mmCIF file of C-alpha atoms in Angstrom:
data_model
loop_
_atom_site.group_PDB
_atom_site.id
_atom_site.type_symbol
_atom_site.label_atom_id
_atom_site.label_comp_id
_atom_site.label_asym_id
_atom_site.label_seq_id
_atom_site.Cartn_x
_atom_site.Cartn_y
_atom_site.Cartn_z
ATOM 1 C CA UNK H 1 0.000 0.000 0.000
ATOM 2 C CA UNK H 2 2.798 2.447 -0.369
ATOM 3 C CA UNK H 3 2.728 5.191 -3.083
ATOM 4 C CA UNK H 4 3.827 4.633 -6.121
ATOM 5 C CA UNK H 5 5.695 6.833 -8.896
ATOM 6 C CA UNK H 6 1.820 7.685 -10.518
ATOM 7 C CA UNK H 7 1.123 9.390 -7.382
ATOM 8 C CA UNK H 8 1.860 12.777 -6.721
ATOM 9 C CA UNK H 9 3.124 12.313 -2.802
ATOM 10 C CA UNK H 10 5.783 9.933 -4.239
ATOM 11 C CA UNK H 11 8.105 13.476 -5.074
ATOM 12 C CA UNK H 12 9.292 15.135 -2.025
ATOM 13 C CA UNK H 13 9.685 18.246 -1.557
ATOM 14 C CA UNK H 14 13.006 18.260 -2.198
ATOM 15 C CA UNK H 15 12.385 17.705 -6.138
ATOM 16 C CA UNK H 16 13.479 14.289 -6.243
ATOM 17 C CA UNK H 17 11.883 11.120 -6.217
ATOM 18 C CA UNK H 18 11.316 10.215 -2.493
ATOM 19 C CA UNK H 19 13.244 6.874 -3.568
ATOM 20 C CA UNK H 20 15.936 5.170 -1.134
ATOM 21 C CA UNK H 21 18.577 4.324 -3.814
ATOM 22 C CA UNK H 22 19.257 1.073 -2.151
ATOM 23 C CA UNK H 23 15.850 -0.207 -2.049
ATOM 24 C CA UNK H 24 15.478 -2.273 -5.454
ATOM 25 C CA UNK H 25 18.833 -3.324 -5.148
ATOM 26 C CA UNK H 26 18.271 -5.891 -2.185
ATOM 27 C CA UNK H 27 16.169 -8.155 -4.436
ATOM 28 C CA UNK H 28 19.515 -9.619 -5.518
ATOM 29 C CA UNK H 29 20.790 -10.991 -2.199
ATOM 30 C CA UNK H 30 16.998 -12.166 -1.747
ATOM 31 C CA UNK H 31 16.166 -14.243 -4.796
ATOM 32 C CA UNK H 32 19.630 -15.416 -4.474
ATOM 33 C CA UNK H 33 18.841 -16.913 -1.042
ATOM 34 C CA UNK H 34 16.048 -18.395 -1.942
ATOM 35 C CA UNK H 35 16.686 -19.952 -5.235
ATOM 36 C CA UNK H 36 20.078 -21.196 -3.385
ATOM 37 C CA UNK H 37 17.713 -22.820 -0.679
ATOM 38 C CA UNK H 38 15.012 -24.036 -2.146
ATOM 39 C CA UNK H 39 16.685 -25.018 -5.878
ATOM 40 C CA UNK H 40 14.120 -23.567 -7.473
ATOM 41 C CA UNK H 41 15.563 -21.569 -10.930
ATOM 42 C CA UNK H 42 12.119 -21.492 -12.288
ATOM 43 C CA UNK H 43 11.294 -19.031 -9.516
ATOM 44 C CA UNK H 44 13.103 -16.011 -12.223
ATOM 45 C CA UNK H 45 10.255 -16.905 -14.290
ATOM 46 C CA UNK H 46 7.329 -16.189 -12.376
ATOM 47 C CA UNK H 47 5.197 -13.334 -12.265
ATOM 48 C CA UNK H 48 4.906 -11.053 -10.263
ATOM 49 C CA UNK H 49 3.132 -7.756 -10.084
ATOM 50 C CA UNK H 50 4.466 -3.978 -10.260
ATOM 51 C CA UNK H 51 3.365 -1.700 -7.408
ATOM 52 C CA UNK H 52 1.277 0.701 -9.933
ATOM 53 C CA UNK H 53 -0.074 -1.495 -13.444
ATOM 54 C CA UNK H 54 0.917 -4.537 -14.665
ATOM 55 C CA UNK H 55 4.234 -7.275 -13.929
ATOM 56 C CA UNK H 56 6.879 -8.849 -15.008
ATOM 57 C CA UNK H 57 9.005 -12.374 -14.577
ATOM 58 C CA UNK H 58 11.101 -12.039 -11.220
ATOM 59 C CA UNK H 59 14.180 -11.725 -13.800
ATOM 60 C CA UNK H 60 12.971 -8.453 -15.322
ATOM 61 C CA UNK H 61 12.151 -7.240 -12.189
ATOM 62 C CA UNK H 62 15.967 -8.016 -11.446
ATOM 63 C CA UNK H 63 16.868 -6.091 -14.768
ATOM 64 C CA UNK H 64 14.775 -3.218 -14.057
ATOM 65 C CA UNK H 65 16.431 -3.158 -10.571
ATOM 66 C CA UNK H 66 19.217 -2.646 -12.334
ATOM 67 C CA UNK H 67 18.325 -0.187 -14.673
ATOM 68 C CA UNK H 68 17.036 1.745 -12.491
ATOM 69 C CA UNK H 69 20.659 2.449 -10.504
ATOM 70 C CA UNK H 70 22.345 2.954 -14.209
ATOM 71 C CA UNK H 71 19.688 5.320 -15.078
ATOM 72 C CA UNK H 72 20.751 7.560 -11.739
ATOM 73 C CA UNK H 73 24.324 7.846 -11.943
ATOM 74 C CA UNK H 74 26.215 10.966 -11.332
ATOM 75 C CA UNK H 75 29.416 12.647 -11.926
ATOM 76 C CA UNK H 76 31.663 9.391 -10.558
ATOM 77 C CA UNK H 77 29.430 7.271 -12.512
ATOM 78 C CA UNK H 78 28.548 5.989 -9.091
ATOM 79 C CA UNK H 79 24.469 5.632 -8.366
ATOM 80 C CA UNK H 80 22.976 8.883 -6.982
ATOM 81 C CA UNK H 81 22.209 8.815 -3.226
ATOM 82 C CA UNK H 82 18.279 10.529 -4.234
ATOM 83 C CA UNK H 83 16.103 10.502 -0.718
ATOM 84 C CA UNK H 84 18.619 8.100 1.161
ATOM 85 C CA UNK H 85 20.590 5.472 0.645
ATOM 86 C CA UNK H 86 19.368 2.955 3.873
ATOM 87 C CA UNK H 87 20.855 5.602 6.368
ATOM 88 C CA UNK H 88 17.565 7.737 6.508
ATOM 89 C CA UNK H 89 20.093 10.533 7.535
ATOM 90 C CA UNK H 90 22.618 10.777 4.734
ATOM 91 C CA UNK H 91 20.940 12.763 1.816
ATOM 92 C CA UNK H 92 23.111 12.918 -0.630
ATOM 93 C CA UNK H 93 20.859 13.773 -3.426
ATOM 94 C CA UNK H 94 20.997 13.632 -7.106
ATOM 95 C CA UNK H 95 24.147 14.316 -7.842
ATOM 96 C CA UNK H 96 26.072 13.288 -4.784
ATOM 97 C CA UNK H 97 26.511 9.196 -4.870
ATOM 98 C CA UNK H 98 27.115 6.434 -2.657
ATOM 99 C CA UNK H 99 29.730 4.103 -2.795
ATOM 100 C CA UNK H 100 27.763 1.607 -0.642
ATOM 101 C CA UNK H 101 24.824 1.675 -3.015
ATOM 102 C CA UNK H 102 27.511 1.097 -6.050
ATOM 103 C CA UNK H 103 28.955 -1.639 -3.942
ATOM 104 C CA UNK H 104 25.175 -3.464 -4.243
ATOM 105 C CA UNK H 105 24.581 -2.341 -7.549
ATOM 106 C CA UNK H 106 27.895 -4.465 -8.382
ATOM 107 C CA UNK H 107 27.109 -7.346 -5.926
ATOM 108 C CA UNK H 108 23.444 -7.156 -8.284
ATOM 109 C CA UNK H 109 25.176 -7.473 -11.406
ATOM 110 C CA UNK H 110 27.209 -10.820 -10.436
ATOM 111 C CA UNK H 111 24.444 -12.252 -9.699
ATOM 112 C CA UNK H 112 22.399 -11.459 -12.228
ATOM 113 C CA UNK H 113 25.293 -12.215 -14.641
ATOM 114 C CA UNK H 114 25.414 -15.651 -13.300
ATOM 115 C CA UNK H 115 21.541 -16.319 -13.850
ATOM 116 C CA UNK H 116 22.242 -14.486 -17.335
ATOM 117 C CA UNK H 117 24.203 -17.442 -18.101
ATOM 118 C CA UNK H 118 22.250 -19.969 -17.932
ATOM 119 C CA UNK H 119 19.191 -18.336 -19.629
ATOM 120 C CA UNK H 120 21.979 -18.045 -22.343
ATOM 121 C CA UNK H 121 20.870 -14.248 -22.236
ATOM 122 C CA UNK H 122 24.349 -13.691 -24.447
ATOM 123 C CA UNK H 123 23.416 -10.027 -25.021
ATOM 124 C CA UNK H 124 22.571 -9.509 -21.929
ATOM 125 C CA UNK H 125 25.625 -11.061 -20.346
ATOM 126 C CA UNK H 126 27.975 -8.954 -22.521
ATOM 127 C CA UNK H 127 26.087 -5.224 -21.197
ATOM 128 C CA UNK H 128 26.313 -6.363 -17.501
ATOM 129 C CA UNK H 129 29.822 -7.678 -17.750
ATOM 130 C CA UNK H 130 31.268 -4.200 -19.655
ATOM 131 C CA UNK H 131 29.038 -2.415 -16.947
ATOM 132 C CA UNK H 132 30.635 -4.107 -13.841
ATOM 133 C CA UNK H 133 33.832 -3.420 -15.182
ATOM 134 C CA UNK H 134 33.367 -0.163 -15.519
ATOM 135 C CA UNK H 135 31.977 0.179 -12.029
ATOM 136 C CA UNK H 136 34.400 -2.243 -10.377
ATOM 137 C CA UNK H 137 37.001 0.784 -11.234
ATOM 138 C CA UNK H 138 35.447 3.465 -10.239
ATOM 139 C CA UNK H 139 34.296 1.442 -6.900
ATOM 140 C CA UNK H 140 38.746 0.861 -6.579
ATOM 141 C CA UNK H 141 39.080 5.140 -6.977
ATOM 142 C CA UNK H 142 37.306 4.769 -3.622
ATOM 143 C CA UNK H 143 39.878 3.455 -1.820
ATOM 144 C CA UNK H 144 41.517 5.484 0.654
ATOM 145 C CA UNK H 145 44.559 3.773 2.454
ATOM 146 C CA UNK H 146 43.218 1.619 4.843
ATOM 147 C CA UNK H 147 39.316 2.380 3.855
ATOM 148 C CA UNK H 148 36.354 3.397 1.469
ATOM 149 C CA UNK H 149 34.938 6.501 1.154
ATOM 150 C CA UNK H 150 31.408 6.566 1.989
ATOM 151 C CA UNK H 151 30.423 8.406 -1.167
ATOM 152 C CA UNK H 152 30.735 12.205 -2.548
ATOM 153 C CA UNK H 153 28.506 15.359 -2.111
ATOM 154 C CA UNK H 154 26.553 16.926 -4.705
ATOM 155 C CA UNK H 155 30.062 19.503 -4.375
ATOM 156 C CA UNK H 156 31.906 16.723 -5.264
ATOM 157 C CA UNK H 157 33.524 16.669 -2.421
ATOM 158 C CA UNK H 158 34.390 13.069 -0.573
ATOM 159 C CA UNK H 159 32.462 11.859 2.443
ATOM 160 C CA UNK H 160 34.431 10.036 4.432
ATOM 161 C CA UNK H 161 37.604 10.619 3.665
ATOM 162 C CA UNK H 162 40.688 9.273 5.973
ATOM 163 C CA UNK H 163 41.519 13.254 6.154
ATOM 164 C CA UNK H 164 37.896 14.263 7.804
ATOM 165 C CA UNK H 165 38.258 15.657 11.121
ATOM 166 C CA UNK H 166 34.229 13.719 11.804
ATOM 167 C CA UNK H 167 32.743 10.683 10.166
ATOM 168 C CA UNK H 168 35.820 9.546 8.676
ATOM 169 C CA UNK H 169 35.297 5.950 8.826
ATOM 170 C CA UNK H 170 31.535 4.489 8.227
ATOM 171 C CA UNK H 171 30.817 0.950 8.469
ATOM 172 C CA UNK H 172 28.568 0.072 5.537
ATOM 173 C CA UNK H 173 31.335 0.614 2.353
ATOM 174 C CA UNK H 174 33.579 -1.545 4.746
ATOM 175 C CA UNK H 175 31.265 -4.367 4.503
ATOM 176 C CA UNK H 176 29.650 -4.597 1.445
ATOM 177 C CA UNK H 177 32.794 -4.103 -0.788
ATOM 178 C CA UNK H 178 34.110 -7.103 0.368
ATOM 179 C CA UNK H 179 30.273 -8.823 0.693
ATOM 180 C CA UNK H 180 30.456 -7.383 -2.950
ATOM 181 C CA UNK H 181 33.948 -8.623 -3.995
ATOM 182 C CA UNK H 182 35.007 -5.256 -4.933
ATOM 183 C CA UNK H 183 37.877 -4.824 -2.590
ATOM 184 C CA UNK H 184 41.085 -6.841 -3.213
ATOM 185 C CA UNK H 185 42.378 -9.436 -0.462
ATOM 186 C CA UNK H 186 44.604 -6.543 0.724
ATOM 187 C CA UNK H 187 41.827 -4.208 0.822
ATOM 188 C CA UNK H 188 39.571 -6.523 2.712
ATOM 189 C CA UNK H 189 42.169 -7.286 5.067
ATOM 190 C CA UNK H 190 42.631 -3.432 5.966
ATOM 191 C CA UNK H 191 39.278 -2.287 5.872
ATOM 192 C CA UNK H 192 38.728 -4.683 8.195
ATOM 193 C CA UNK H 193 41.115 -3.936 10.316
ATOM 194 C CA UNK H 194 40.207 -0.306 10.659
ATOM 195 C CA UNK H 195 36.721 -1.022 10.757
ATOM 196 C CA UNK H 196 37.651 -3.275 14.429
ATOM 197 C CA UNK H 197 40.016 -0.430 15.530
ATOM 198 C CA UNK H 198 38.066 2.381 15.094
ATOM 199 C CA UNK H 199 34.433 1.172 15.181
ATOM 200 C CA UNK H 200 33.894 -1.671 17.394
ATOM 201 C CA UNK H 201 32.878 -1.738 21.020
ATOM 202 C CA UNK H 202 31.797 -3.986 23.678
ATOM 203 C CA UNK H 203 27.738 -4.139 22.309
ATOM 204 C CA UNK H 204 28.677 -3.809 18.580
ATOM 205 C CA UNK H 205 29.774 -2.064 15.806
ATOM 206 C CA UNK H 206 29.090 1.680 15.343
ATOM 207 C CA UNK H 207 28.229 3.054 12.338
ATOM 208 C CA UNK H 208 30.438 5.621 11.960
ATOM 209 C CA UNK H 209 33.459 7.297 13.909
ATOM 210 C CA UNK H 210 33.753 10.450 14.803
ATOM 211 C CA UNK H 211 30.595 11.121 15.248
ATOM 212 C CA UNK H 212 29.202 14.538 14.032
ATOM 213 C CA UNK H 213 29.148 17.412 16.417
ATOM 214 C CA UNK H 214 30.674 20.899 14.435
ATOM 215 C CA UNK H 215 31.641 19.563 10.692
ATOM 216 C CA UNK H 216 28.616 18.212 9.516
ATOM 217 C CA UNK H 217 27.561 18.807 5.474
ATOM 218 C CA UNK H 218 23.987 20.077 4.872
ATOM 219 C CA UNK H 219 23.215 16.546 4.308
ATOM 220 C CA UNK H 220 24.271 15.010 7.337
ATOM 221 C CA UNK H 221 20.944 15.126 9.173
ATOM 222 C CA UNK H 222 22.612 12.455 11.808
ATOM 223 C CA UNK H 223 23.647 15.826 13.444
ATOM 224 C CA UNK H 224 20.709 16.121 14.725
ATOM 225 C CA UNK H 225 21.748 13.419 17.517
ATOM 226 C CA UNK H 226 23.876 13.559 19.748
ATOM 227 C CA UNK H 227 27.400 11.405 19.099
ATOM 228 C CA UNK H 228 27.286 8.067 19.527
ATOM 229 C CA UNK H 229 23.462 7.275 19.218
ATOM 230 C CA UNK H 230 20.694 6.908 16.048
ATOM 231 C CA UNK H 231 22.668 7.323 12.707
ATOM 232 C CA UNK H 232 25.383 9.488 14.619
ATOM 233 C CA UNK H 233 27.468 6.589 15.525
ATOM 234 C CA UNK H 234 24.695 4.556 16.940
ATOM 235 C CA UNK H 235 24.899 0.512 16.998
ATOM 236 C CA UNK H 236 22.579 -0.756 14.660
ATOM 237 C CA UNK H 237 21.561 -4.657 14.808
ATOM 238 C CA UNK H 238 20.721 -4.403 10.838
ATOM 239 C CA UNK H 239 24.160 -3.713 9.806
ATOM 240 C CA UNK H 240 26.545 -5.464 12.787
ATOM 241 C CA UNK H 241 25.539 -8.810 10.625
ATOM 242 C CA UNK H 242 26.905 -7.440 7.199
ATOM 243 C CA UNK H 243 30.332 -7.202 9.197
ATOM 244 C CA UNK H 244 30.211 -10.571 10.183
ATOM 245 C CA UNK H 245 29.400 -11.820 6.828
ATOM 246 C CA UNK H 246 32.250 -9.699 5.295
ATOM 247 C CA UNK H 247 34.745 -11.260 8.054
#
């Protein structure tokens, strides 16, 4: 029952589509799960219905996914943070992007490469394996010594960069690029690393480190929190798991 892009509370007021750029994107580690449990491949073939009019086979509703994060890229050629990007308190708009969300968007396209495959979807395999090479680079001009950046501002300036005096380390890139396979061994093994020095406490991981108190972008709403709790370096129990899984 929630609104859909034919309805005119779907745009914020912001001007944008009040769409979390992440959202599609977690179909992939979901049909993968279940088709891995339950063997059943024919599952990419049934229908299933849009929000507003019609449907589509789950594997259209895959590609669409997909299209959908190509169609809003920005300046990197990273996808575009729009409304939020799973943290409800990092907008980083149109034209800022997320490297988390481009870590999923790749994660999407090895799996849908793989199901590509054996549809012997040729075409279709050759456009998603020039387009995760493409992004598999930019995702590397991410890397930041012993970290990923957590994205770029609509300035084009880096969010959590090693240099930031607050929020210089964030959890979620840590995780999902190697969840993704995006970072290299070395990579993995230093992300890591900082993510247990910096981040980790005795009742979890926080989500970022330093939390915001004077440096905070127009963006950053998690300033609105005082350090250490909510999206300001809170412990969330949706994202400690992604750690482990990366580990």
């Amino acid at each position: 029952h929630e609104d859909t892009p034919d309805d005119e509370s779907y745009v914020q007021e912001t001007g944008h589509p009040s769409y979390r750029a992440d959202d599609a994107l977690w179909l992939f580690p979901t049909v993968y799960k279940y088709i891995a449990e339950t063997g059943d491949i024919a599952f990419l073939d049934e229908q299933i219905l849009f929000a507003n009019k019609d449907g589509a086979s789950v594997y259209e509703h895959l590609k669409r996914a997909i299209n959908f994060s190509l169609n809003h890229l920005a300046a990197h050629d990273m996808p575009a943070g729009l409304h939020a990007d799973w943290n409800d308190c990092l907008r980083l708009g149109e034209k800022g992007e997320s490297t988390f969300v481009a870590m999923q968007l790749y994660y999407g396209m090895t799996m849908i490469k793989k199901w590509a495959t054996k549809r012997n979807d040729t075409e279709y395999c050759t456009f998603i394996s020039e387009k995760a090479d493409s992004l598999y680079r930019v995702i590397q001009a991410c890397w930041d010594d012993d970290r990923f950046i957590r994205g770029y501002r609509e300035t084009g300036e880096a969010v959590g960069a090693k240099k930031d005096i607050e929020a210089n380390m964030w959890l979620n890139p840590q995780s999902w690029a190697v969840i993704s396979g995006c970072a290299t061994k070395d990579e993995a093994e230093k992300a890591l690393e900082s993510v247990h020095r910096e981040l980790n406490t005795l009742y979890g991981l926080k989500l970022l480190s330093p939390s915001y108190k004077k440096h905070a972008f127009e963006g950053a709403l998690m300033i609105l929190f005082n350090g250490s709790t909510k999206e300001n370096g809170g412990i969330f129990c949706h994202n400690n798991p992604w750690i482990a899984c990366a580990e």
